[in-house]
Tab-separated table of C-alpha atoms in Angstrom:
chain	number	residue	atom	x	y	z
J	28	MET	CA	0.000	0.000	0.000
J	29	ALA	CA	1.128	3.556	-0.706
J	30	THR	CA	2.843	5.670	1.939
J	31	LEU	CA	1.111	8.827	3.185
J	32	LYS	CA	2.381	10.553	6.311
J	33	THR	CA	2.377	13.922	8.050
J	34	ASP	CA	3.590	14.948	11.508
J	35	LEU	CA	0.060	14.194	12.749
J	36	CYS	CA	0.719	10.482	12.251
J	37	GLU	CA	3.594	10.485	14.732
J	38	LEU	CA	1.627	12.590	17.208
J	39	LEU	CA	-1.292	10.137	17.234
J	40	GLY	CA	0.612	6.918	16.604
J	41	ILE	CA	-1.201	6.139	13.335
J	42	GLU	CA	-0.033	5.191	9.841
J	43	TYR	CA	-2.149	7.505	7.704
J	44	PRO	CA	-3.443	11.046	8.414
J	45	ILE	CA	-7.058	9.998	7.918
J	46	LEU	CA	-9.373	10.236	10.910
J	47	GLN	CA	-12.870	8.727	10.883
J	48	ALA	CA	-15.479	11.082	12.322
J	49	GLY	CA	-17.397	10.268	15.503
J	50	MET	CA	-20.831	10.228	13.897
J	51	GLY	CA	-23.756	9.723	16.247
J	52	GLY	CA	-25.665	6.509	15.562
J	53	VAL	CA	-23.057	5.491	12.991
J	54	ALA	CA	-19.601	5.160	14.505
J	55	PHE	CA	-19.361	2.494	17.168
J	56	GLY	CA	-16.864	-0.228	18.031
J	57	PRO	CA	-16.918	-2.232	14.785
J	58	LEU	CA	-16.313	0.808	12.550
J	59	ALA	CA	-13.780	2.505	14.818
J	60	GLY	CA	-11.912	-0.758	15.268
J	61	ALA	CA	-11.789	-1.445	11.536
J	62	VAL	CA	-10.456	2.026	10.691
J	63	SER	CA	-7.811	1.955	13.416
J	64	LYS	CA	-6.746	-1.555	12.432
J	65	ALA	CA	-6.301	-0.380	8.838
J	66	GLY	CA	-3.955	2.426	9.933
J	67	GLY	CA	-6.224	5.439	10.340
J	68	LEU	CA	-7.767	6.746	13.544
J	69	GLY	CA	-11.138	5.207	14.314
J	70	THR	CA	-13.571	7.155	16.479
J	71	ILE	CA	-16.414	6.003	18.724
J	72	ALA	CA	-19.440	8.305	18.826
J	73	ALA	CA	-20.075	8.841	22.543
J	74	ILE	CA	-22.352	11.865	22.793
J	75	SER	CA	-25.791	10.221	22.923
J	76	PRO	CA	-25.053	6.669	24.160
J	77	THR	CA	-25.093	5.859	27.856
J	78	PRO	CA	-21.761	5.505	29.667
J	79	GLU	CA	-22.370	1.745	29.825
J	80	THR	CA	-22.736	1.599	26.048
J	81	VAL	CA	-19.584	3.655	25.541
J	82	GLU	CA	-17.655	1.207	27.698
J	83	GLU	CA	-18.993	-1.717	25.668
J	84	GLN	CA	-17.898	-0.085	22.416
J	85	ILE	CA	-14.383	0.574	23.718
J	86	LYS	CA	-14.141	-3.111	24.623
J	87	ILE	CA	-15.175	-4.034	21.070
J	88	VAL	CA	-12.399	-1.881	19.606
J	89	ARG	CA	-9.842	-3.392	21.957
J	90	SER	CA	-10.930	-6.859	20.788
J	91	ILE	CA	-10.295	-5.852	17.165
J	92	THR	CA	-7.000	-3.963	17.464
J	93	ASP	CA	-4.509	-2.558	19.942
J	94	LYS	CA	-3.917	0.512	17.775
J	95	PRO	CA	-5.011	3.985	18.968
J	96	VAL	CA	-8.700	4.837	19.122
J	97	CYS	CA	-10.575	8.091	19.645
J	98	VAL	CA	-13.769	8.661	21.656
J	99	ASP	CA	-15.930	11.654	20.662
J	100	ILE	CA	-17.609	13.333	23.667
J	101	GLY	CA	-19.808	16.444	23.696
J	102	PHE	CA	-19.098	19.349	26.059
J	103	PRO	CA	-21.687	22.060	25.286
J	104	PRO	CA	-21.815	24.470	28.238
J	105	ARG	CA	-25.555	25.135	27.934
J	106	ALA	CA	-26.756	21.536	27.827
J	107	PRO	CA	-28.662	20.598	31.009
J	108	GLN	CA	-28.397	17.178	32.593
J	109	ASN	CA	-31.677	15.216	32.388
J	110	PRO	CA	-33.769	17.994	30.761
J	111	GLU	CA	-37.482	18.104	31.465
J	112	PRO	CA	-39.851	16.390	28.972
J	113	VAL	CA	-41.727	18.669	26.572
J	114	PRO	CA	-45.481	18.711	27.420
J	115	ALA	CA	-47.638	17.067	24.757
J	116	ASP	CA	-49.494	20.298	23.997
J	117	GLU	CA	-46.170	22.040	23.243
J	118	VAL	CA	-44.804	19.440	20.830
J	119	PRO	CA	-44.622	20.963	17.309
J	120	ASP	CA	-47.116	19.692	14.728
J	121	PRO	CA	-44.394	18.306	12.402
J	122	ILE	CA	-43.118	16.041	15.185
J	123	THR	CA	-46.638	14.848	15.976
J	124	GLU	CA	-47.218	14.072	12.294
J	125	LEU	CA	-43.927	12.191	11.970
J	126	GLU	CA	-44.742	10.136	15.035
J	127	ALA	CA	-48.170	9.230	13.637
J	128	GLU	CA	-46.591	8.145	10.343
J	129	VAL	CA	-43.960	6.036	12.097
J	130	ARG	CA	-46.549	4.346	14.309
J	131	ALA	CA	-48.725	3.668	11.243
J	132	LEU	CA	-45.787	1.689	9.834
J	133	GLY	CA	-45.875	-0.545	12.891
J	134	VAL	CA	-42.869	1.008	14.615
J	135	ASP	CA	-43.111	1.587	18.359
J	136	VAL	CA	-42.199	5.108	19.483
J	137	LYS	CA	-41.007	5.156	23.077
J	138	PRO	CA	-39.000	7.352	25.453
J	139	VAL	CA	-35.247	7.378	24.829
J	140	ASP	CA	-32.302	7.445	27.198
J	141	ASP	CA	-30.650	10.556	25.783
J	142	LYS	CA	-28.681	12.759	28.159
J	143	ALA	CA	-28.814	15.713	25.736
J	144	MET	CA	-25.047	15.921	26.084
J	145	GLY	CA	-25.007	16.909	29.742
J	146	ILE	CA	-21.641	17.834	31.287
J	147	GLU	CA	-21.981	15.377	34.167
J	148	ASP	CA	-22.610	12.626	31.642
J	149	ALA	CA	-19.488	13.700	29.746
J	150	LYS	CA	-17.398	13.523	32.922
J	151	GLU	CA	-18.540	9.940	33.526
J	152	LYS	CA	-17.556	9.005	29.982
J	153	MET	CA	-14.151	10.631	30.439
J	154	ALA	CA	-13.575	8.437	33.486
J	155	ILE	CA	-14.381	5.359	31.423
J	156	CYS	CA	-11.911	6.455	28.744
J	157	GLU	CA	-9.237	6.836	31.401
J	158	LYS	CA	-10.012	3.338	32.698
J	159	TYR	CA	-9.307	1.823	29.272
J	160	GLY	CA	-6.431	4.113	28.347
J	161	VAL	CA	-8.193	5.616	25.325
J	162	GLU	CA	-5.511	7.376	23.299
J	163	VAL	CA	-7.503	10.293	21.871
J	164	ILE	CA	-10.505	12.323	23.076
J	165	ALA	CA	-12.466	14.390	20.548
J	166	CYS	CA	-14.178	17.402	22.099
J	167	ALA	CA	-17.371	18.404	20.315
J	168	LEU	CA	-19.411	21.560	20.927
J	169	GLY	CA	-16.783	23.036	23.222
J	170	THR	CA	-13.346	22.299	24.701
J	171	PRO	CA	-13.265	22.924	28.457
J	172	ALA	CA	-9.774	23.195	29.948
J	173	TRP	CA	-10.646	20.614	32.608
J	174	ALA	CA	-11.382	18.030	29.902
J	175	VAL	CA	-8.025	18.660	28.226
J	176	GLU	CA	-6.230	18.412	31.565
J	177	HIS	CA	-8.049	15.198	32.441
J	178	ALA	CA	-7.161	13.602	29.094
J	179	HIS	CA	-3.527	14.671	29.420
J	180	SER	CA	-3.386	13.186	32.920
J	181	TRP	CA	-3.418	9.650	31.489
J	182	GLY	CA	-1.442	10.519	28.348
J	183	ALA	CA	-4.308	10.998	25.891
J	184	LYS	CA	-4.331	13.626	23.152
J	185	THR	CA	-7.311	15.918	22.560
J	186	ILE	CA	-8.938	16.917	19.307
J	187	SER	CA	-11.246	19.944	19.185
J	188	MET	CA	-14.048	20.200	16.631
J	189	VAL	CA	-14.603	23.803	15.544
J	190	GLY	CA	-16.689	25.625	12.962
J	191	ARG	CA	-15.296	29.144	13.443
J	192	ALA	CA	-11.822	30.614	13.806
J	193	LYS	CA	-12.671	32.100	17.205
J	194	HIS	CA	-13.630	28.654	18.472
J	195	ALA	CA	-10.263	27.337	17.320
J	196	ARG	CA	-8.508	30.105	19.279
J	197	ARG	CA	-10.414	29.182	22.430
J	198	ALA	CA	-9.617	25.491	22.029
J	199	ILE	CA	-5.913	26.228	21.549
J	200	GLU	CA	-5.957	28.460	24.636
J	201	ALA	CA	-7.553	25.571	26.547
J	202	GLY	CA	-4.549	23.413	25.626
J	203	THR	CA	-5.961	21.158	22.912
J	204	ASP	CA	-3.470	19.136	20.888
J	205	ILE	CA	-5.236	19.205	17.515
J	206	VAL	CA	-7.914	21.364	15.916
J	207	VAL	CA	-10.374	19.928	13.395
J	208	VAL	CA	-11.907	22.701	11.309
J	209	GLN	CA	-15.234	21.601	9.878
J	210	GLY	CA	-16.655	23.527	6.974
J	211	THR	CA	-20.350	23.940	6.338
J	212	GLU	CA	-20.125	21.215	3.673
J	213	GLY	CA	-19.922	18.559	6.377
J	214	GLY	CA	-22.761	16.371	7.568
J	215	GLY	CA	-24.241	16.465	11.054
J	216	HIS	CA	-23.645	19.462	13.319
J	217	THR	CA	-21.887	22.091	11.255
J	218	GLY	CA	-21.393	25.836	10.968
J	219	ASP	CA	-21.918	28.157	8.028
J	220	ILE	CA	-18.353	28.848	6.834
J	221	GLY	CA	-16.864	26.963	3.876
J	222	LEU	CA	-13.936	24.635	4.552
J	223	ILE	CA	-11.337	26.275	2.316
J	224	THR	CA	-11.874	29.682	3.925
J	225	LEU	CA	-12.103	28.357	7.477
J	226	LEU	CA	-9.007	26.210	7.061
J	227	GLN	CA	-6.942	29.163	5.872
J	228	GLU	CA	-8.202	31.406	8.671
J	229	VAL	CA	-7.132	28.917	11.331
J	230	LEU	CA	-3.832	27.976	9.677
J	231	GLU	CA	-2.728	31.603	9.920
J	232	PHE	CA	-2.608	31.519	13.732
J	233	SER	CA	-2.751	27.919	14.902
J	234	THR	CA	0.122	26.632	17.025
J	235	VAL	CA	-1.162	23.040	16.870
J	236	PRO	CA	-1.812	20.680	13.935
J	237	VAL	CA	-4.947	21.493	11.947
J	238	VAL	CA	-7.128	18.791	10.408
J	239	ALA	CA	-9.686	19.523	7.672
J	240	ALA	CA	-13.287	18.299	7.685
J	241	GLY	CA	-16.444	18.913	5.711
J	242	GLY	CA	-17.544	17.268	2.473
J	243	LEU	CA	-14.307	15.299	2.021
J	244	VAL	CA	-15.069	11.906	0.453
J	245	THR	CA	-12.274	11.413	-2.111
J	246	GLY	CA	-8.508	11.317	-2.054
J	247	ALA	CA	-8.299	14.227	-4.481
J	248	GLN	CA	-10.076	16.393	-1.920
J	249	ILE	CA	-7.756	15.174	0.826
J	250	ALA	CA	-4.749	16.021	-1.349
J	251	GLY	CA	-6.170	19.492	-1.785
J	252	VAL	CA	-6.426	20.264	1.929
J	253	LEU	CA	-3.006	18.722	2.591
J	254	THR	CA	-1.396	21.041	0.072
J	255	GLN	CA	-3.231	23.964	1.671
J	256	GLY	CA	-1.579	23.160	4.983
J	257	ALA	CA	-3.805	20.711	6.832
J	258	GLN	CA	-2.018	17.795	8.479
J	259	GLY	CA	-4.888	15.381	8.058
J	260	ALA	CA	-8.497	14.830	7.085
J	261	TRP	CA	-11.508	14.064	9.312
J	262	ILE	CA	-13.818	11.889	7.191
J	263	GLY	CA	-17.469	11.319	8.020
J	264	THR	CA	-20.032	10.541	5.321
J	265	ARG	CA	-17.714	8.301	3.284
J	266	PHE	CA	-17.459	6.007	6.330
J	267	ILE	CA	-21.244	5.872	6.747
J	268	ASN	CA	-21.308	3.763	3.611
J	269	THR	CA	-19.199	0.950	4.993
J	270	ASP	CA	-20.069	-2.565	6.086
J	271	GLU	CA	-19.136	-1.776	9.685
J	272	SER	CA	-21.165	1.413	10.203
J	273	SER	CA	-24.181	0.962	12.463
J	274	VAL	CA	-26.868	2.428	10.211
J	275	GLY	CA	-29.207	0.345	8.100
J	276	SER	CA	-29.195	-0.348	4.377
J	277	ASN	CA	-31.845	2.302	3.655
J	278	TYR	CA	-29.617	5.037	5.084
J	279	LYS	CA	-26.676	3.857	2.995
J	280	GLU	CA	-28.835	3.521	-0.106
J	281	SER	CA	-30.068	7.093	0.366
J	282	ILE	CA	-26.466	8.320	0.224
J	283	VAL	CA	-25.769	6.319	-2.938
J	284	GLU	CA	-28.885	7.845	-4.511
J	285	ALA	CA	-28.057	11.391	-3.375
J	286	ASP	CA	-27.357	14.138	-5.879
J	287	HIS	CA	-25.036	17.093	-5.418
J	288	ASP	CA	-27.802	19.336	-4.053
J	289	THR	CA	-29.664	16.803	-1.904
J	290	THR	CA	-28.616	18.047	1.528
J	291	VAL	CA	-30.103	20.832	3.637
J	292	ARG	CA	-28.798	22.481	6.800
J	293	GLU	CA	-31.584	23.090	9.313
J	294	LEU	CA	-32.361	23.296	13.048
J	295	ILE	CA	-34.964	20.521	12.959
J	296	PHE	CA	-32.696	17.649	14.081
J	297	ASP	CA	-32.145	18.851	17.651
J	298	GLY	CA	-32.252	22.645	17.694
J	299	LEU	CA	-28.675	23.024	16.459
J	300	TYR	CA	-27.739	23.280	12.791
J	301	VAL	CA	-27.383	19.844	11.190
J	302	ARG	CA	-26.775	19.037	7.522
J	303	GLN	CA	-28.810	16.067	6.329
J	304	LEU	CA	-30.368	14.491	3.269
J	305	GLN	CA	-33.791	15.732	2.249
J	306	ASN	CA	-36.656	13.316	2.851
J	307	ARG	CA	-39.964	13.257	4.719
J	308	PHE	CA	-38.147	14.091	7.976
J	309	THR	CA	-37.130	17.445	6.503
J	310	GLU	CA	-40.122	18.089	4.238
J	311	VAL	CA	-42.674	17.919	7.063
J	312	TRP	CA	-41.200	21.171	8.464
J	313	LYS	CA	-41.644	23.245	5.310
J	314	GLY	CA	-43.577	26.412	6.117
J	315	ARG	CA	-43.604	25.564	9.837
J	316	MET	CA	-40.122	26.486	11.024
J	317	ASP	CA	-41.760	28.930	13.432
J	318	GLN	CA	-42.682	25.928	15.586
J	319	LEU	CA	-39.055	24.989	16.294
J	320	LEU	CA	-38.370	24.755	20.031
J	321	GLY	CA	-34.665	25.529	20.112
J	322	TYR	CA	-31.896	23.509	21.734
J	323	PRO	CA	-32.196	21.394	23.864
J	324	ARG	CA	-36.021	21.264	23.894
J	325	GLN	CA	-36.141	20.421	20.187
J	326	ARG	CA	-33.777	17.512	20.844
J	327	VAL	CA	-35.935	16.265	23.704
J	328	ALA	CA	-39.218	16.592	21.798
J	329	ILE	CA	-38.069	14.921	18.592
J	330	GLY	CA	-35.881	12.282	20.273
J	331	PRO	CA	-38.417	9.433	20.550
J	332	VAL	CA	-39.553	9.535	16.918
J	333	ARG	CA	-36.031	10.235	15.631
J	334	PHE	CA	-34.537	7.268	17.448
J	335	ALA	CA	-37.476	4.987	16.570
J	336	ALA	CA	-37.252	5.795	12.853
J	337	ALA	CA	-33.485	5.265	12.913
J	338	GLU	CA	-33.770	1.920	14.697
J	339	ALA	CA	-36.328	0.780	12.109
J	340	ASP	CA	-34.184	2.233	9.278
J	341	LEU	CA	-37.147	4.038	7.742
J	342	LYS	CA	-35.991	5.666	4.528
J	343	ASP	CA	-38.495	8.530	4.604
J	344	GLN	CA	-39.075	9.400	8.269
J	345	GLN	CA	-35.492	8.818	9.434
J	346	ALA	CA	-33.108	11.729	9.941
J	347	LEU	CA	-30.181	11.185	7.558
J	348	PRO	CA	-27.210	13.391	8.527
J	349	ALA	CA	-24.786	13.530	5.594
J	350	GLY	CA	-22.383	15.951	3.972
J	351	GLN	CA	-22.438	17.667	0.599
J	352	GLY	CA	-20.029	15.055	-0.726
J	353	SER	CA	-22.805	12.450	-0.638
J	354	GLY	CA	-23.353	12.804	-4.378
J	355	LEU	CA	-19.824	11.469	-4.965
J	356	ILE	CA	-20.375	8.232	-3.033
J	357	LYS	CA	-21.630	5.343	-5.153
J	358	ASP	CA	-20.921	2.202	-3.145
J	359	VAL	CA	-20.729	0.473	0.240
J	360	LEU	CA	-17.394	-1.136	1.120
J	361	PRO	CA	-15.521	-2.538	4.127
J	362	ALA	CA	-14.049	0.348	6.153
J	363	GLY	CA	-10.502	-0.882	5.679
J	364	GLU	CA	-10.982	-0.888	1.924
J	365	VAL	CA	-12.358	2.656	2.027
J	366	LEU	CA	-9.273	3.780	3.929
J	367	GLU	CA	-6.962	2.069	1.435
J	368	ARG	CA	-8.810	3.689	-1.462
J	369	LEU	CA	-8.592	7.151	0.104
J	370	VAL	CA	-4.852	6.773	0.678
J	371	ALA	CA	-4.261	5.556	-2.874
J	372	GLU	CA	-6.398	8.344	-4.346
J	373	THR	CA	-4.617	10.981	-2.270
J	374	VAL	CA	-1.178	9.807	-3.345
J	375	ALA	CA	-2.311	9.621	-6.985
J	376	ALA	CA	-3.687	13.172	-6.817
J	377	LEU	CA	-0.473	14.511	-5.299
J	378	GLU	CA	1.566	12.767	-7.998
J	379	ALA	CA	-0.709	14.055	-10.762
J	380	ALA	CA	-0.271	17.604	-9.509
J	381	LYS	CA	3.462	17.371	-10.074
J	382	GLY	CA	2.953	16.782	-13.761
J	383	ARG	CA	0.099	19.245	-14.158
J	384	VAL	CA	1.545	22.297	-12.420
J	385	ASP	CA	4.795	23.904	-13.535
J	386	TYR	CA	6.420	25.972	-10.798
J	387	SER	CA	9.773	26.995	-9.364
J	388	ALA	CA	10.878	28.273	-5.963
């Protein structure tokens, strides 16, 4: 296999500067383990699952490989622990309609054990990571200094997910080891600034390695951000369409069928901006955005039907977070094979550039 290295590889103890994103509902032990085993950095999504589930997934990774693994934990300062349920008469009409449609399909909609990313929950998950010597902690929706210090106490590195330059500055001030800049092209929770601009903004002042994220699904794109100055790529949607990802075949098929303008970025998922594929889950809100509850009440209100539709892999009523690169994905492969393809494509793109661009120092 081709060689592809940056200083990030030595820092994290990995072979290739390709990091699999910690996608909620997608990235658990089997996927993270497969990516790490293949030489990248696999990541376990640990924001919504219970601490017990996070521990189980870490054990799965350790049974697959002894290579480094990352656990993605959310640290939003305004997320309450155990938020109050939303009264039935305050639930928005689109959510009520979605629930009725899901029930009509024979799917049970029931309460969910979702901590809404509470800080106390995050602290418990950090303790579990320490117990198993997790090598990397990804900090989403905020990077508190105490979390960085805790991770460093057992020798772990921290990665901070940011969508604005000012957030990168704060994370660096908090002592983070790596900054992942995610452009608006990315799937899931994302900001409104394009990757190329955001990456350059952060590269101009960052004192730590910068990793690019947002819409990256091919090696040619990875080569592009590497030549711009990034030390690695954080890849999400491309790894959804792998054998080891935890979503169902309908989700994966929806990505294969996606066009280049299929995604939308809205507040409907949980009250924070999320990019996802258009389907019934998004269409039911058209003309009724005024009923949105805001975070975290939107997350609490829509949780039962969102989780039920995902568990049943309903193609229409399921929320389908995905990036703008979805239209470039046309298959489902083993995660290790995806990683190998991305490395080969990146090297090929870098080599092609040598023959296409004439320059001198």
